[in-house]
């Protein structure tokens, strides 16, 4: 049971891993040091995880990656809102 | 077989998701807009995934999270090297 709690904690921490970054961008309105490529790579990767989760009909994979995908989309929207020049 | 390739692509993209960010920090020597809390949250989460992977004796979980953990440690080292003030 303790192992399931550890696995659950791991899942929740990584699932919401981008949330502090999104909050920071929202507050500072600055994205100069953020790698757009990293966000795009994560967004594509998490989207593929989500598709794979639907294929496996695994509700945990579907739920976790849906949440992460929403947070990443928020990060992308804020990035393009506050980006003043082309970042790599 | 195509689904396994899709799952593999998802795993590789997210496993190396922080690499572009680490490369960007290394090049620009600037971390002002990076959320330290996000990196710490991911590092703890991925570490717990790694421990959980050893518990499950699952080589895929162990390998993927070992790689990600190394990239996150590189991000932390660079963050503290180039951080000029306390970031949240």
Coordinates of N, CA and C in Angstrom, one line a residue:
Chain A
X1 N 0.8 -1.2 0.0 CA 0.0 0.0 0.0 C 0.9 1.3 0.0
X2 N 2.0 1.2 0.8 CA 2.9 2.4 0.8 C 3.5 2.6 -0.5
X3 N 3.7 1.5 -1.3 CA 4.3 1.7 -2.6 C 3.3 2.4 -3.6
X4 N 2.0 2.1 -3.4 CA 1.0 2.7 -4.3 C 0.9 4.2 -4.0
X5 N 1.1 4.6 -2.7 CA 1.1 6.0 -2.3 C 2.3 6.7 -3.0
X6 N 3.4 6.0 -2.9 CA 4.6 6.5 -3.6 C 4.4 6.7 -5.1
X7 N 3.9 5.7 -5.7 CA 3.6 5.8 -7.2 C 2.6 6.9 -7.5
X8 N 1.6 7.1 -6.6 CA 0.6 8.1 -6.8 C 1.2 9.5 -6.6
X9 N 2.1 9.6 -5.6 CA 2.7 10.9 -5.4 C 3.6 11.3 -6.6
X10 N 4.3 10.3 -7.1 CA 5.2 10.5 -8.3 C 4.3 11.0 -9.4
X11 N 3.2 10.3 -9.6 CA 2.3 10.7 -10.8 C 1.7 12.1 -10.6
X12 N 1.3 12.5 -9.4 CA 0.7 13.8 -9.2 C 1.8 14.9 -9.3
X13 N 3.0 14.7 -8.8 CA 4.0 15.7 -8.9 C 4.4 15.9 -10.3
X14 N 4.6 14.9 -11.1 CA 5.0 15.1 -12.5 C 3.8 15.6 -13.4
X15 N 2.6 15.1 -13.0 CA 1.4 15.6 -13.8 C 1.2 17.1 -13.7
X16 N 1.5 17.6 -12.5 CA 1.3 19.1 -12.3 C 2.7 19.8 -12.3
X17 N 3.7 19.2 -12.9 CA 5.0 19.7 -12.8 C 5.2 21.1 -13.5
X18 N 4.4 21.3 -14.5 CA 4.5 22.6 -15.2 C 3.7 23.7 -14.6
X19 N 2.9 23.4 -13.6 CA 2.0 24.4 -13.0 C 2.8 25.6 -12.4
X20 N 3.8 25.3 -11.6 CA 4.6 26.5 -11.1 C 5.2 27.4 -12.2
X21 N 5.6 26.7 -13.3 CA 6.1 27.5 -14.4 C 5.1 28.4 -15.0
X22 N 3.9 27.8 -15.2 CA 2.8 28.6 -15.8 C 2.4 29.7 -14.9
X23 N 2.3 29.5 -13.6 CA 2.0 30.6 -12.6 C 3.1 31.7 -12.7
X24 N 4.3 31.2 -12.8 CA 5.4 32.2 -12.8 C 5.3 33.1 -14.1
X25 N 5.0 32.5 -15.2 CA 4.9 33.2 -16.5 C 3.7 34.2 -16.3
X26 N 2.6 33.7 -15.8 CA 1.4 34.5 -15.6 C 1.7 35.8 -14.8
X27 N 2.5 35.6 -13.7 CA 2.8 36.7 -12.8 C 3.8 37.6 -13.4
X28 N 4.9 37.1 -14.0 CA 6.0 38.0 -14.4 C 5.8 38.5 -15.8
X29 N 4.9 37.8 -16.6 CA 4.7 38.2 -18.0 C 6.0 38.2 -18.8
X30 N 6.9 37.3 -18.5 CA 8.2 37.3 -19.1 C 8.5 35.8 -19.5
X31 N 8.9 35.6 -20.7 CA 9.3 34.2 -21.2 C 10.6 34.1 -21.9
X32 N 11.4 35.1 -21.7 CA 12.7 35.2 -22.4 C 13.6 34.0 -22.3
X33 N 13.6 33.4 -21.0 CA 14.5 32.3 -20.8 C 13.9 30.9 -21.0
X34 N 12.6 30.9 -21.3 CA 11.9 29.7 -21.5 C 12.2 29.1 -22.9
X35 N 12.4 27.8 -23.0 CA 12.7 27.1 -24.3 C 11.3 26.7 -24.9
X36 N 11.0 27.4 -26.0 CA 9.7 27.0 -26.7 C 9.8 25.6 -27.2
X37 N 11.0 25.2 -27.7 CA 11.2 23.9 -28.2 C 10.9 22.8 -27.1
X38 N 11.3 23.1 -25.9 CA 11.0 22.2 -24.8 C 9.5 22.0 -24.5
X39 N 8.8 23.2 -24.5 CA 7.3 23.1 -24.3 C 6.7 22.4 -25.5
X40 N 7.1 22.6 -26.7 CA 6.5 22.0 -27.9 C 6.8 20.5 -27.9
X41 N 8.0 20.1 -27.5 CA 8.4 18.7 -27.4 C 7.6 18.0 -26.3
X42 N 7.4 18.6 -25.2 CA 6.6 18.0 -24.1 C 5.1 17.9 -24.6
X43 N 4.6 19.0 -25.3 CA 3.2 19.0 -25.7 C 3.0 17.8 -26.7
X44 N 3.9 17.6 -27.7 CA 3.7 16.5 -28.6 C 3.8 15.2 -27.9
X45 N 4.8 15.1 -27.0 CA 5.0 13.8 -26.3 C 3.8 13.4 -25.4
X46 N 3.3 14.4 -24.7 CA 2.1 14.2 -23.8 C 0.9 13.9 -24.7
X47 N 0.8 14.5 -25.8 CA -0.4 14.3 -26.7 C -0.3 12.8 -27.2
X48 N 0.9 12.4 -27.6 CA 1.1 11.0 -28.0 C 0.8 10.0 -26.9
X49 N 1.2 10.3 -25.6 CA 0.9 9.5 -24.4 C -0.6 9.4 -24.3
X50 N -1.3 10.5 -24.5 CA -2.8 10.5 -24.4 C -3.5 9.6 -25.4
X51 N -3.0 9.7 -26.7 CA -3.5 8.9 -27.8 C -3.2 7.4 -27.4
X52 N -2.0 7.1 -26.9 CA -1.6 5.8 -26.5 C -2.5 5.3 -25.4
X53 N -2.8 6.2 -24.4 CA -3.7 5.8 -23.3 C -5.1 5.5 -23.8
X54 N -5.6 6.2 -24.8 CA -6.9 5.8 -25.4 C -6.9 4.5 -26.0
X55 N -5.8 4.2 -26.7 CA -5.6 2.9 -27.4 C -5.6 1.8 -26.3
X56 N -4.9 2.0 -25.2 CA -4.8 1.0 -24.1 C -6.1 1.0 -23.3
X57 N -6.9 2.0 -23.5 CA -8.1 2.2 -22.7 C -7.7 2.2 -21.2
X58 N -6.6 2.9 -20.9 CA -6.1 3.0 -19.5 C -6.5 4.3 -18.9
X59 N -7.5 4.4 -18.0 CA -8.0 5.7 -17.5 C -6.9 6.5 -16.8
X60 N -5.9 5.8 -16.1 CA -4.9 6.6 -15.4 C -4.0 7.4 -16.4
X61 N -3.6 6.7 -17.5 CA -2.8 7.3 -18.5 C -3.6 8.5 -19.1
X62 N -4.9 8.2 -19.4 CA -5.7 9.2 -20.1 C -5.9 10.4 -19.2
X63 N -6.2 10.2 -17.9 CA -6.5 11.3 -17.0 C -5.2 12.2 -16.7
X64 N -4.1 11.5 -16.4 CA -2.8 12.2 -16.1 C -2.4 13.0 -17.2
X65 N -2.4 12.4 -18.5 CA -1.9 13.2 -19.6 C -2.9 14.3 -20.1
X66 N -4.2 14.1 -19.8 CA -5.1 15.2 -20.2 C -4.8 16.4 -19.3
X67 N -4.6 16.2 -18.0 CA -4.3 17.3 -17.1 C -3.0 18.0 -17.6
X68 N -2.0 17.2 -17.8 CA -0.7 17.8 -18.2 C -0.8 18.5 -19.5
X69 N -1.6 18.0 -20.5 CA -1.8 18.6 -21.8 C -2.4 20.0 -21.6
X70 N -3.4 20.1 -20.7 CA -4.1 21.4 -20.5 C -3.1 22.4 -19.9
X71 N -2.3 22.0 -19.0 CA -1.3 22.9 -18.4 C -0.3 23.3 -19.5
X72 N 0.1 22.4 -20.3 CA 1.1 22.8 -21.4 C 0.4 23.7 -22.4
X73 N -0.9 23.5 -22.7 CA -1.5 24.4 -23.6 C -1.6 25.8 -23.0
X74 N -1.9 25.9 -21.7 CA -1.8 27.2 -21.0 C -0.4 27.8 -21.1
X75 N 0.6 27.0 -20.9 CA 2.0 27.5 -21.1 C 2.2 28.1 -22.5
X76 N 1.7 27.3 -23.5 CA 1.9 27.8 -24.9 C 1.2 29.1 -25.1
X77 N 0.0 29.2 -24.7 CA -0.8 30.4 -24.9 C -0.1 31.6 -24.2
X78 N 0.4 31.4 -23.0 CA 1.1 32.5 -22.3 C 2.4 32.8 -22.9
X79 N 3.1 31.8 -23.4 CA 4.3 32.0 -24.1 C 4.2 33.0 -25.3
X80 N 3.2 32.6 -26.1 CA 3.0 33.5 -27.3 C 2.4 34.8 -27.0
X81 N 1.7 34.9 -25.9 CA 1.2 36.2 -25.5 C 2.3 37.1 -25.0
X82 N 3.3 36.6 -24.3 CA 4.3 37.4 -23.7 C 5.6 37.4 -24.4
X83 N 5.7 36.6 -25.5 CA 7.0 36.5 -26.2 C 7.2 37.7 -27.1
X84 N 8.3 38.4 -26.9 CA 8.5 39.6 -27.7 C 9.5 39.4 -28.9
X85 N 10.2 38.3 -28.8 CA 11.0 37.9 -30.0 C 11.1 36.4 -30.1
X86 N 11.6 35.9 -31.2 CA 11.6 34.5 -31.5 C 12.5 33.8 -30.5
X87 N 12.0 32.9 -29.7 CA 12.9 32.1 -28.8 C 13.1 30.7 -29.4
X88 N 14.2 30.1 -29.1 CA 14.5 28.8 -29.5 C 14.4 27.8 -28.4
Chain B
X1 N 1.8 -3.0 -33.9 CA 3.2 -2.6 -34.0 C 3.3 -1.1 -34.1
X2 N 2.4 -0.5 -34.9 CA 2.4 1.0 -35.0 C 2.1 1.7 -33.7
X3 N 1.3 1.0 -32.9 CA 0.9 1.6 -31.5 C 2.2 1.6 -30.6
X4 N 3.0 0.5 -30.8 CA 4.2 0.5 -29.9 C 5.2 1.6 -30.3
X5 N 5.2 1.9 -31.6 CA 6.1 2.9 -32.1 C 5.6 4.3 -31.6
X6 N 4.3 4.5 -31.6 CA 3.7 5.7 -31.0 C 4.0 5.8 -29.5
X7 N 3.8 4.7 -28.8 CA 4.2 4.8 -27.4 C 5.6 5.0 -27.1
X8 N 6.5 4.5 -27.9 CA 7.9 4.7 -27.8 C 8.3 6.1 -28.1
X9 N 7.7 6.7 -29.2 CA 7.9 8.1 -29.5 C 7.5 9.0 -28.4
X10 N 6.3 8.7 -27.8 CA 5.8 9.5 -26.6 C 6.8 9.4 -25.5
X11 N 7.3 8.2 -25.2 CA 8.3 8.1 -24.1 C 9.6 8.8 -24.4
X12 N 10.1 8.7 -25.6 CA 11.4 9.4 -25.9 C 11.2 10.9 -25.9
X13 N 10.1 11.4 -26.4 CA 9.9 12.9 -26.4 C 9.8 13.5 -25.0
X14 N 9.0 12.8 -24.1 CA 8.9 13.3 -22.8 C 10.2 13.1 -21.9
X15 N 10.8 11.9 -22.2 CA 12.1 11.6 -21.5 C 13.1 12.7 -21.7
X16 N 13.2 13.1 -22.9 CA 14.2 14.2 -23.2 C 13.6 15.6 -23.3
X17 N 12.4 15.7 -22.7 CA 11.7 17.0 -22.8 C 12.4 18.2 -22.3
X18 N 13.2 18.0 -21.2 CA 13.9 19.1 -20.6 C 15.2 19.4 -21.3
X19 N 15.7 18.6 -22.3 CA 17.0 18.8 -22.9 C 17.1 20.2 -23.6
X20 N 16.1 20.6 -24.4 CA 16.2 21.9 -25.1 C 16.3 23.0 -24.1
X21 N 15.6 22.9 -22.9 CA 15.7 23.9 -21.9 C 17.1 24.0 -21.3
X22 N 17.7 22.8 -21.0 CA 19.0 22.8 -20.5 C 20.0 23.4 -21.5
X23 N 19.8 23.1 -22.7 CA 20.7 23.6 -23.8 C 20.6 25.1 -23.8
X24 N 19.3 25.6 -23.8 CA 19.1 27.0 -23.8 C 19.7 27.8 -22.6
X25 N 19.6 27.2 -21.4 CA 20.2 27.8 -20.2 C 21.7 27.8 -20.4
X26 N 22.3 26.7 -20.9 CA 23.7 26.6 -21.1 C 24.2 27.7 -22.0
X27 N 23.4 27.9 -23.1 CA 23.8 28.9 -24.1 C 23.7 30.4 -23.6
X28 N 22.5 30.7 -23.0 CA 22.2 32.0 -22.7 C 22.7 32.5 -21.3
X29 N 23.0 31.4 -20.4 CA 23.5 31.7 -19.1 C 22.5 32.5 -18.3
X30 N 21.2 32.4 -18.6 CA 20.1 33.2 -18.0 C 19.0 32.3 -17.5
X31 N 18.6 32.4 -16.3 CA 17.5 31.6 -15.7 C 16.4 32.4 -15.1
X32 N 16.4 33.7 -15.3 CA 15.4 34.6 -14.7 C 14.0 34.1 -14.7
X33 N 13.6 33.7 -15.9 CA 12.1 33.3 -16.1 C 11.8 31.9 -15.8
X34 N 12.9 31.1 -15.4 CA 12.6 29.7 -15.1 C 12.1 29.5 -13.7
X35 N 11.1 28.7 -13.5 CA 10.5 28.4 -12.2 C 11.3 27.3 -11.5
X36 N 12.1 27.7 -10.4 CA 12.9 26.7 -9.7 C 11.9 25.7 -9.0
X37 N 10.8 26.1 -8.6 CA 9.8 25.2 -8.0 C 9.4 24.1 -9.0
X38 N 9.2 24.5 -10.2 CA 8.8 23.5 -11.3 C 9.9 22.5 -11.4
X39 N 11.2 22.9 -11.5 CA 12.3 22.0 -11.7 C 12.4 21.1 -10.4
X40 N 12.2 21.6 -9.2 CA 12.3 20.8 -8.0 C 11.2 19.8 -7.9
X41 N 10.0 20.3 -8.3 CA 8.8 19.4 -8.3 C 9.0 18.2 -9.3
X42 N 9.5 18.5 -10.5 CA 9.7 17.5 -11.5 C 10.8 16.5 -11.0
X43 N 11.9 17.1 -10.3 CA 13.0 16.3 -9.9 C 12.5 15.3 -8.8
X44 N 11.7 15.8 -7.8 CA 11.2 14.9 -6.8 C 10.3 13.9 -7.4
X45 N 9.4 14.3 -8.3 CA 8.4 13.4 -8.9 C 9.1 12.3 -9.7
X46 N 10.1 12.7 -10.5 CA 10.8 11.7 -11.4 C 11.7 10.8 -10.5
X47 N 12.2 11.3 -9.4 CA 13.0 10.5 -8.4 C 12.0 9.4 -7.8
X48 N 10.8 9.8 -7.5 CA 9.8 8.8 -6.9 C 9.4 7.8 -8.0
X49 N 9.3 8.3 -9.2 CA 9.0 7.3 -10.3 C 10.1 6.3 -10.4
X50 N 11.4 6.7 -10.3 CA 12.5 5.9 -10.4 C 12.5 4.8 -9.3
X51 N 12.2 5.3 -8.0 CA 12.1 4.4 -6.9 C 11.0 3.4 -7.1
X52 N 9.9 3.9 -7.6 CA 8.7 3.0 -7.9 C 9.1 2.0 -9.0
X53 N 9.9 2.4 -10.0 CA 10.3 1.5 -11.1 C 11.2 0.4 -10.5
X54 N 12.1 0.7 -9.6 CA 12.9 -0.3 -8.9 C 12.0 -1.3 -8.1
X55 N 11.0 -0.7 -7.5 CA 10.1 -1.6 -6.7 C 9.4 -2.6 -7.7
X56 N 8.9 -2.0 -8.8 CA 8.2 -2.9 -9.8 C 9.2 -3.7 -10.6
X57 N 10.5 -3.5 -10.5 CA 11.5 -4.1 -11.3 C 11.2 -4.0 -12.8
X58 N 10.7 -2.8 -13.2 CA 10.4 -2.5 -14.6 C 11.5 -1.7 -15.2
X59 N 12.3 -2.4 -16.2 CA 13.4 -1.7 -16.8 C 13.1 -0.5 -17.6
X60 N 11.9 -0.4 -18.2 CA 11.5 0.8 -19.0 C 11.3 2.0 -18.1
X61 N 10.6 1.8 -17.0 CA 10.4 2.9 -16.0 C 11.7 3.4 -15.4
X62 N 12.6 2.4 -15.1 CA 13.9 2.7 -14.5 C 14.8 3.5 -15.5
X63 N 14.9 3.0 -16.7 CA 15.7 3.7 -17.7 C 15.2 5.1 -18.1
X64 N 13.9 5.2 -18.4 CA 13.3 6.5 -18.8 C 13.5 7.5 -17.7
X65 N 13.2 7.2 -16.5 CA 13.3 8.1 -15.4 C 14.8 8.4 -14.9
X66 N 15.7 7.5 -15.1 CA 17.1 7.7 -14.9 C 17.6 8.8 -15.8
X67 N 17.3 8.7 -17.1 CA 17.7 9.7 -18.1 C 17.1 11.1 -17.8
X68 N 15.8 11.1 -17.5 CA 15.2 12.4 -17.2 C 15.8 13.0 -15.9
X69 N 16.1 12.2 -14.9 CA 16.6 12.7 -13.6 C 18.0 13.3 -13.9
X70 N 18.8 12.7 -14.7 CA 20.1 13.2 -15.1 C 20.0 14.6 -15.7
X71 N 19.0 14.7 -16.6 CA 18.8 16.0 -17.3 C 18.3 17.1 -16.4
X72 N 17.4 16.7 -15.4 CA 16.9 17.6 -14.4 C 18.0 18.0 -13.5
X73 N 18.9 17.1 -13.1 CA 20.1 17.5 -12.2 C 21.0 18.5 -13.0
X74 N 21.2 18.3 -14.3 CA 21.9 19.3 -15.1 C 21.2 20.6 -15.0
X75 N 19.9 20.6 -15.2 CA 19.1 21.9 -15.1 C 19.3 22.6 -13.8
X76 N 19.3 21.8 -12.7 CA 19.4 22.4 -11.3 C 20.8 23.0 -11.2
X77 N 21.8 22.2 -11.6 CA 23.2 22.7 -11.5 C 23.4 24.0 -12.3
X78 N 22.8 24.1 -13.5 CA 22.9 25.3 -14.3 C 22.1 26.4 -13.7
X79 N 20.9 26.1 -13.1 CA 20.1 27.1 -12.5 C 20.8 27.8 -11.4
X80 N 21.5 27.0 -10.5 CA 22.1 27.7 -9.3 C 23.4 28.3 -9.8
X81 N 24.0 27.9 -10.9 CA 25.2 28.5 -11.4 C 24.9 29.9 -11.9
X82 N 23.8 30.0 -12.6 CA 23.5 31.3 -13.3 C 22.4 32.1 -12.6
X83 N 21.9 31.6 -11.5 CA 20.8 32.4 -10.8 C 21.5 33.5 -10.0
X84 N 21.0 34.7 -10.3 CA 21.6 35.9 -9.6 C 20.7 36.4 -8.4
X85 N 19.5 36.0 -8.4 CA 18.6 36.3 -7.3 C 17.7 35.1 -7.0
X86 N 17.0 35.2 -5.9 CA 16.1 34.0 -5.5 C 14.9 34.0 -6.4
X87 N 14.7 33.0 -7.2 CA 13.6 32.8 -8.1 C 12.5 31.9 -7.3
X88 N 11.3 32.1 -7.7 CA 10.3 31.2 -7.1 C 9.7 30.3 -8.2

